[in-house]
Tab-separated table of C-alpha atoms and ligand atoms in Angstrom:
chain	number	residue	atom	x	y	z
I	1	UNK	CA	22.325	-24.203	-6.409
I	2	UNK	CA	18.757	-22.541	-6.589
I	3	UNK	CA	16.190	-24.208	-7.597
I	4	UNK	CA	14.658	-23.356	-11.014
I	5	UNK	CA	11.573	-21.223	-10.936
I	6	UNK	CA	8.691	-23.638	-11.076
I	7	UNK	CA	5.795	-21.737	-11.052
I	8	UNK	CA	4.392	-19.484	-13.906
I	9	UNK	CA	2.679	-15.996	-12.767
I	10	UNK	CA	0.119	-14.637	-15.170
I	11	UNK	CA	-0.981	-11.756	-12.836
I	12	UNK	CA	-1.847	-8.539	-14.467
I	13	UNK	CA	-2.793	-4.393	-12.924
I	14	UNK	CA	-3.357	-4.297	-9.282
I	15	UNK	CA	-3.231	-8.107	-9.214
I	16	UNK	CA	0.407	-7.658	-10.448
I	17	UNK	CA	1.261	-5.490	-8.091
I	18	UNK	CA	1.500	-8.035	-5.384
I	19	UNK	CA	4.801	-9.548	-6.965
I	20	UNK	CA	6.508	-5.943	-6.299
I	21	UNK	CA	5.893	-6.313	-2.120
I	22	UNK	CA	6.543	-9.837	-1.996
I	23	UNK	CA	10.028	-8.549	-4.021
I	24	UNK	CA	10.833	-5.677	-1.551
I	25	UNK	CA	10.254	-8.444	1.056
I	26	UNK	CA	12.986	-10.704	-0.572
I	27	UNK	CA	15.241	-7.877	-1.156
I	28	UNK	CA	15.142	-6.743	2.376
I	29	UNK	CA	15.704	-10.414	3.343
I	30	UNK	CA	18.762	-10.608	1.482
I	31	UNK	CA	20.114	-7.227	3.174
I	32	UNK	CA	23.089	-6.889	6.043
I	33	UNK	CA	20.541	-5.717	8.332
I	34	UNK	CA	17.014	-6.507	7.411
I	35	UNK	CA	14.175	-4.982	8.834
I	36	UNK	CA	11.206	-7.350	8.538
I	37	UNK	CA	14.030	-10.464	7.573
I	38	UNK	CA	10.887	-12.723	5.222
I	39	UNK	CA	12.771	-15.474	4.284
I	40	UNK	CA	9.647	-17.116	2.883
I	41	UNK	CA	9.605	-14.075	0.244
I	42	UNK	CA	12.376	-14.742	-0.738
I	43	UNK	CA	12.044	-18.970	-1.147
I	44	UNK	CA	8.673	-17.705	-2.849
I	45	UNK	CA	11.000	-15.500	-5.229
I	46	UNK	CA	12.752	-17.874	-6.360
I	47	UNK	CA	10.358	-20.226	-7.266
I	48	UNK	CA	8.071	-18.292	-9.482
I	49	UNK	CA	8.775	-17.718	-13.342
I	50	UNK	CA	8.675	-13.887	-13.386
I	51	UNK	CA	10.841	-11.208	-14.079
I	52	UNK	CA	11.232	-9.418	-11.007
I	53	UNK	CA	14.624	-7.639	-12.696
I	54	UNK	CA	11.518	-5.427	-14.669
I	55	UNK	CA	10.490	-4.264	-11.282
I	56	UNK	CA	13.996	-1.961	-10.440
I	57	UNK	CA	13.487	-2.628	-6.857
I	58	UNK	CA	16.535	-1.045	-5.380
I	59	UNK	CA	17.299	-1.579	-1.506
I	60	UNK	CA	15.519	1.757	-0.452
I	61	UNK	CA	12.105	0.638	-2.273
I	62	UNK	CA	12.717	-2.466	-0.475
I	63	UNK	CA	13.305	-0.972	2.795
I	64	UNK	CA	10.073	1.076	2.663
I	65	UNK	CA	7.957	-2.304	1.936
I	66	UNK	CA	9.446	-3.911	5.178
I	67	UNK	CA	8.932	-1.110	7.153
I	68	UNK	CA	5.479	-0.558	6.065
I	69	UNK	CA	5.192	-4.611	6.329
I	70	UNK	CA	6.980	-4.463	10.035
I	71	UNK	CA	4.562	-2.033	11.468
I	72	UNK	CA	1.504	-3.616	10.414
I	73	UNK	CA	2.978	-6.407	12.243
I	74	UNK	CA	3.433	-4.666	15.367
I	75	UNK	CA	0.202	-3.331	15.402
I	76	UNK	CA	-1.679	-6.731	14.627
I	77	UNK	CA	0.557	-8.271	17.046
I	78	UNK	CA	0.007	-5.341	19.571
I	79	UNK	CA	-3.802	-6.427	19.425
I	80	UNK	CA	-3.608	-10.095	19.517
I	81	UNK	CA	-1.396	-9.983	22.487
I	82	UNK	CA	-4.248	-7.921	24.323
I	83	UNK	CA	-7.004	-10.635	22.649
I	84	UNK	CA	-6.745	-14.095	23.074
I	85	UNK	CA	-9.937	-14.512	21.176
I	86	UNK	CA	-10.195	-12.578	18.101
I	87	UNK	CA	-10.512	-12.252	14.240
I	88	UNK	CA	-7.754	-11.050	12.195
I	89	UNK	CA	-8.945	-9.962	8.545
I	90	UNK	CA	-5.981	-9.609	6.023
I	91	UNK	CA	-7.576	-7.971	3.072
I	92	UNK	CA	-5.673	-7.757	-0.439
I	93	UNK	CA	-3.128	-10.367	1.198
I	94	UNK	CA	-1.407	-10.994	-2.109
I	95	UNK	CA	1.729	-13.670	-1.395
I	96	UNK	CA	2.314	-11.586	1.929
I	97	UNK	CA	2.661	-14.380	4.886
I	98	UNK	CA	2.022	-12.329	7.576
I	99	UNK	CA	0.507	-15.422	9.732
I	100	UNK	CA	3.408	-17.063	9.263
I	101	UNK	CA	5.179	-14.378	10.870
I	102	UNK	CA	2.750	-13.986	13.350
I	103	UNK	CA	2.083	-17.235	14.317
I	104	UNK	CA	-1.481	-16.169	16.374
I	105	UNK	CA	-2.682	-18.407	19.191
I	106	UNK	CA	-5.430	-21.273	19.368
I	107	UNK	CA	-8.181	-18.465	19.888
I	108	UNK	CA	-7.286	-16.713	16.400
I	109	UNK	CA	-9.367	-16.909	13.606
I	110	UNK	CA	-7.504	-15.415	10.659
I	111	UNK	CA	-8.808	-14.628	7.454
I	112	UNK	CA	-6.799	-13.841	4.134
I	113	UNK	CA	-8.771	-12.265	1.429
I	114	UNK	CA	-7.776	-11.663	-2.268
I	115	UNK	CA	-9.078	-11.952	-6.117
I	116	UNK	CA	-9.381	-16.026	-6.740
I	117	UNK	CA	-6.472	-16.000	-8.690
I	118	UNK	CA	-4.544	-14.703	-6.121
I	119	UNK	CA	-5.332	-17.396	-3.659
I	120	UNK	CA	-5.198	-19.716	-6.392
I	121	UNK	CA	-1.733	-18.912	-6.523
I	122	UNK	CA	-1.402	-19.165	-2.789
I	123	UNK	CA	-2.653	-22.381	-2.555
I	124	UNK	CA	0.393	-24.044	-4.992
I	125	UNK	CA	2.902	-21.919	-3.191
I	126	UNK	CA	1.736	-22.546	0.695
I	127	UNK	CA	0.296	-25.887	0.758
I	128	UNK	CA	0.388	-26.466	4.283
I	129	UNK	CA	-1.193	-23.622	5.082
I	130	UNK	CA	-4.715	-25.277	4.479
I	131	UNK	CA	-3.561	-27.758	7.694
I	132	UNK	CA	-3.437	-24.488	9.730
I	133	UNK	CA	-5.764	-24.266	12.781
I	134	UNK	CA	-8.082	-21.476	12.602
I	135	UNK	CA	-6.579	-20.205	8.765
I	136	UNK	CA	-9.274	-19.678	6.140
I	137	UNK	CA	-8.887	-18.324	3.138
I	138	UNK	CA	-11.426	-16.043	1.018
I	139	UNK	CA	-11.156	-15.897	-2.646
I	140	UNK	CA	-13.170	-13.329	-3.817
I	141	UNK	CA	-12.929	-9.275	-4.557
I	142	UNK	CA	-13.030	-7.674	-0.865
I	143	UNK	CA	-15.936	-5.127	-2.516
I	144	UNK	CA	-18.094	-8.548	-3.026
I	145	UNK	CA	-20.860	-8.032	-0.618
I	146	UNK	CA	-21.373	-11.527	0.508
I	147	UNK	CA	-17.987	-12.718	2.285
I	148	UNK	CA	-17.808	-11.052	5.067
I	149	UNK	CA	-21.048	-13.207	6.523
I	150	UNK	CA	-18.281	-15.563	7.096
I	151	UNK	CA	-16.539	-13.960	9.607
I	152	UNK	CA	-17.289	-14.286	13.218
I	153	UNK	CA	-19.268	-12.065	14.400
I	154	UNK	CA	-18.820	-12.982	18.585
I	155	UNK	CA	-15.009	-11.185	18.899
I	156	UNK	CA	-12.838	-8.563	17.965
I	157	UNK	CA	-11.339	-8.189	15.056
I	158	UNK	CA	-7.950	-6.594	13.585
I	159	UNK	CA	-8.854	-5.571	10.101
I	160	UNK	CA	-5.450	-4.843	7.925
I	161	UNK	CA	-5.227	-3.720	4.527
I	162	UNK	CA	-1.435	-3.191	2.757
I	163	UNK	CA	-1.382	-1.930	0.012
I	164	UNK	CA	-4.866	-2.096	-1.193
I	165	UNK	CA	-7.350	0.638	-0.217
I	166	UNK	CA	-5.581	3.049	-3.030
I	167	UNK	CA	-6.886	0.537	-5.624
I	168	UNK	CA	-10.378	0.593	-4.987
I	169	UNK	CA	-13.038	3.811	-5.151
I	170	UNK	CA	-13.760	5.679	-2.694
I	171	UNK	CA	-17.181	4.549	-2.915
I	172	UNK	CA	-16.001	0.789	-3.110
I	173	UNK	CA	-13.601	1.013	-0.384
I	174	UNK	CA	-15.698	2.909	2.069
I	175	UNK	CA	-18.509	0.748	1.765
I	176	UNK	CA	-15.996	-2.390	2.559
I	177	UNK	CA	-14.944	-1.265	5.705
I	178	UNK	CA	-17.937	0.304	6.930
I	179	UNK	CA	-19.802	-3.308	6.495
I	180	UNK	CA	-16.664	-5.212	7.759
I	181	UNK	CA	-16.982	-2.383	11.181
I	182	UNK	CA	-20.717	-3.479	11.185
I	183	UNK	CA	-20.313	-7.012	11.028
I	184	UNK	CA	-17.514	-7.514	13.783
I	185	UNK	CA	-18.445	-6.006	17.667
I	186	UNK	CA	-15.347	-3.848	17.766
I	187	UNK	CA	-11.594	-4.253	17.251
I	188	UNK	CA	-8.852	-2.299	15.399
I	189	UNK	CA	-8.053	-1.181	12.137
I	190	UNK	CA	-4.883	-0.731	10.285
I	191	UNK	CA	-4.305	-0.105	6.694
I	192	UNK	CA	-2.078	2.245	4.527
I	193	UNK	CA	-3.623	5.159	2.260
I	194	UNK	CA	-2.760	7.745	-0.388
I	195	UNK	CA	-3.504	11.059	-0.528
I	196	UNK	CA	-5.578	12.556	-3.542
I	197	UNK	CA	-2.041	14.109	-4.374
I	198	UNK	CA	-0.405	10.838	-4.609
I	199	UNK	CA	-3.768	9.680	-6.906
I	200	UNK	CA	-3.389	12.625	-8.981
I	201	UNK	CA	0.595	11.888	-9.750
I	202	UNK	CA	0.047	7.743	-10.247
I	203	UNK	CA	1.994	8.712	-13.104
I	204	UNK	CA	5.582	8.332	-10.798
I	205	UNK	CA	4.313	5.451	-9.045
I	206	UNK	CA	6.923	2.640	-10.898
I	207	UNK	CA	4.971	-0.193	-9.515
I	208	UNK	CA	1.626	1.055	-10.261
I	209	UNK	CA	2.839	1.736	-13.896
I	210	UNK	CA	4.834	-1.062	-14.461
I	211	UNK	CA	1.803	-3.765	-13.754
I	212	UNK	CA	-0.786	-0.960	-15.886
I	213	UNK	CA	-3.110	-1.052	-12.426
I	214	UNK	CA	-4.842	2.225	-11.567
I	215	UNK	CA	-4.938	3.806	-8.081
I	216	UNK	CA	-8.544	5.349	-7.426
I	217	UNK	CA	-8.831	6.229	-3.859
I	218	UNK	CA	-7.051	9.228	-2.269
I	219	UNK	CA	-7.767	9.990	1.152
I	220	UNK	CA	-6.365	12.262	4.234
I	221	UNK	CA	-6.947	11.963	8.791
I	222	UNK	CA	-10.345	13.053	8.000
I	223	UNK	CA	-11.848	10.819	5.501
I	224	UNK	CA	-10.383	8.218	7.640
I	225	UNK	CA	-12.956	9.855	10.359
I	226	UNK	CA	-15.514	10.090	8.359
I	227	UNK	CA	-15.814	6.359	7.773
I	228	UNK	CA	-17.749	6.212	10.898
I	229	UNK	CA	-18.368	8.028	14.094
I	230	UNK	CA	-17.051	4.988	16.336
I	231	UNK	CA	-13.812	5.247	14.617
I	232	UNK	CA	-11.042	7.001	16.402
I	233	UNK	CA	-7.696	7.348	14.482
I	234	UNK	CA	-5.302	6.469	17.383
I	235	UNK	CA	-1.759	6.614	15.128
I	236	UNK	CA	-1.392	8.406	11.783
I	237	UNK	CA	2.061	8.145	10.748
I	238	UNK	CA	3.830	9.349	7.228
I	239	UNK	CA	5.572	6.746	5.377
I	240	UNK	CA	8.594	8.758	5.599
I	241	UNK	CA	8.985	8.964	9.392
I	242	UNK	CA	7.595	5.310	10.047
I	243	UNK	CA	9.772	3.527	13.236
I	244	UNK	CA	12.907	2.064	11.870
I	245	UNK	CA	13.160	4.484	9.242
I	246	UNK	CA	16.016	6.237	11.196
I	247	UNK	CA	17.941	2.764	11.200
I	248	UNK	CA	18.284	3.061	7.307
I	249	UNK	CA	21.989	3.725	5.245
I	250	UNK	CA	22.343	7.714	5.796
I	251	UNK	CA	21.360	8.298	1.674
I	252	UNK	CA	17.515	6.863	2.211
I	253	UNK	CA	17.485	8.493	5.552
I	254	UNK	CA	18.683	11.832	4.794
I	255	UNK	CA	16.401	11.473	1.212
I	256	UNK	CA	13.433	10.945	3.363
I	257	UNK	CA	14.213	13.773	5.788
I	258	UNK	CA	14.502	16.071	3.353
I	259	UNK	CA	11.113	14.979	1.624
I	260	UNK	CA	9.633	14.336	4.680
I	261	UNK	CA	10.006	18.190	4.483
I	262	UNK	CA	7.642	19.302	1.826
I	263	UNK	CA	4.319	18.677	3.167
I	264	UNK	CA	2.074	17.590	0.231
I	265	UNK	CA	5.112	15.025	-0.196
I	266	UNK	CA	5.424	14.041	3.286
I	267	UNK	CA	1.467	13.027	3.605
I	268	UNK	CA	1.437	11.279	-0.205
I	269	UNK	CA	1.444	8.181	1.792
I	270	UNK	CA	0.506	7.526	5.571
I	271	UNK	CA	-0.207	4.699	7.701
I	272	UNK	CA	-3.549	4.838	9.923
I	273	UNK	CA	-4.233	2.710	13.235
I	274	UNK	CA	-7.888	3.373	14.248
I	275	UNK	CA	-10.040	1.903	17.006
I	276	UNK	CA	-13.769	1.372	16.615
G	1	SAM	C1	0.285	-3.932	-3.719
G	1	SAM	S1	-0.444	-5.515	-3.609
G	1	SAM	C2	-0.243	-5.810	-1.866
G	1	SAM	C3	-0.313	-7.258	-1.533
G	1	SAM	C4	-0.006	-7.567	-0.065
G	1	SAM	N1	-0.860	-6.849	0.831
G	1	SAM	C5	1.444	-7.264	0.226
G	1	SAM	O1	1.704	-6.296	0.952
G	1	SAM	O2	2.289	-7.963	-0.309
G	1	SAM	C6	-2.185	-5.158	-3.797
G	1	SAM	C7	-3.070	-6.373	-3.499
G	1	SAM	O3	-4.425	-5.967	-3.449
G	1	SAM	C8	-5.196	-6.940	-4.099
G	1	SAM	N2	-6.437	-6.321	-4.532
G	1	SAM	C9	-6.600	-5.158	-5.218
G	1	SAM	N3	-7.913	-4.927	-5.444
G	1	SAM	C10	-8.573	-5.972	-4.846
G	1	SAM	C11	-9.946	-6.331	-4.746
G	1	SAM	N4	-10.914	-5.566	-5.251
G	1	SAM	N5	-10.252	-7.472	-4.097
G	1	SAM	C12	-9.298	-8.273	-3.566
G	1	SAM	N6	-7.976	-7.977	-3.638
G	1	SAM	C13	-7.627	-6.853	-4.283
G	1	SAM	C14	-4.327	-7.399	-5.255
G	1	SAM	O4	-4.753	-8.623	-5.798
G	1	SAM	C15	-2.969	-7.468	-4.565
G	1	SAM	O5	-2.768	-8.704	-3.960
């Protein structure tokens, strides 16, 4: 028997929005064939008091969170296996265990950063995490100008964002990265986006509606360039045509081949790895 849900959630807007990915994680857990296979979301699931049923996540929502989820593991995996010393900086980590998954080496330093809440939450749910070598934690807004003095400043550093940029302004969000890319002496980073289209139709987006969070920043290739001149976008990949995609049931598939079709849908949302 499952336990009974033990922990109470009182997240609301773009914090809320957290408990939708760590869903489509526990969803695609639960599946035949899953793609990123997060058991933890799932054990996380079922021990918080929420009604995920409010979310109707169905298997194809769930399949484009581990997908999304998958490649950013690749990529941050990609980059610690070619740096035995580095920084890894998980901004707007939500419940998302991605070190877990990971599991980095002794020379990692890895940083998860979200609203204190948020890690508040974390804290009751992962325990044992605090005993992890080289984990820190950062509770504080990511646009707060004084964390990111606590990252090392001697190695490289992955910086990933899921899921987040699209909440902050363009103003906010630019200004993050560009003092995260000054801080750190090079490294990688890797982070989903909107487009201004997507922005301008929030209005379809169930999960932004559903937690009554607003989505701010749309960008495109070349604001991602314009973020610095040391940046170099090295993959730039639509959410509809991300690897694994053509492993999907033939109904999501063939849905996102034909949408994949129609440009302004196509680029709504795309997934950036850049090198600076
Ligand atoms: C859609 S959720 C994604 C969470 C996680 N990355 C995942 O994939 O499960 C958006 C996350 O961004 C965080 N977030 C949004 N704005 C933020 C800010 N200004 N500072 C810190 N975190 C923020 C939220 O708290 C939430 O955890």
């Amino acid at each position: 028997m499952n336990p009974k849900p033990d922990t109470k959630v009182q997240l609301t807007e773009e914090k809320e929005t957290l408990l939708a990915t760590l869903y489509g994680r526990a969803v695609d857990s639960r599946a035949k064939k899953p793609i990123l296979g997060d058991t933890t979301a799932a054990d996380t699931v079922r021990r918080l008091d929420y009604d995920f049923g409010k979310l109707r996540m169905g298997p194809g929502d769930a399949a484009g969170v581990a997908l999304r989820a998958r490649q950013l593991d690749v990529w941050t995996a990609r980059f610690l296996a070619a740096h035995d010393e580095a920084t890894v900086v998980h901004l707007g980590c939500g419940l998302d265990t991605r070190v877990h998954r990971l599991a980095p080496g002794p020379g990692v330093r890895w940083y998860d950063v979200d609203y204190p809440e948020v890690m508040e939450l974390r804290a009751t749910l992962y325990p044992e995490y605090a005993e992890r070598a080289g984990y820190a934690t950062i509770a504080s807004s990511v646009t707060d100008p004084a964390w990111p003095a606590r990252l090392p400043a001697d190695r490289p550093a992955m910086i990933v964002a899921e899921g987040l940029l699209m909440y902050l302004t363009e103003e906010d969000g630019t200004t993050l990265l560009r003092r995260l890319m000054a801080h750190v002496p090079g490294g990688e980073l890797a982070f989903d986006a909107f487009s201004r289209f997507a922005i301008r139709t929030q209005w379809l987006n169930r999960v932004v509606v559903n937690a009554g969070a607003t989505l701010h920043w749309g960008t495109d290739a070349a604001g991602v360039v314009a973020l610095s001149p040391e940046l170099e976008i090295v993959e730039n990949i639509s959410a509809l045509e991300i690897p694994g995609i053509e492993k999907l049931p033939t109904a999501y598939r063939t849905a996102a081949r034909l949408t994949a079709l129609l440009p302004g849908v196509r680029d709504m949302a795309r997934m950036y790895r850049c090198r600076f």
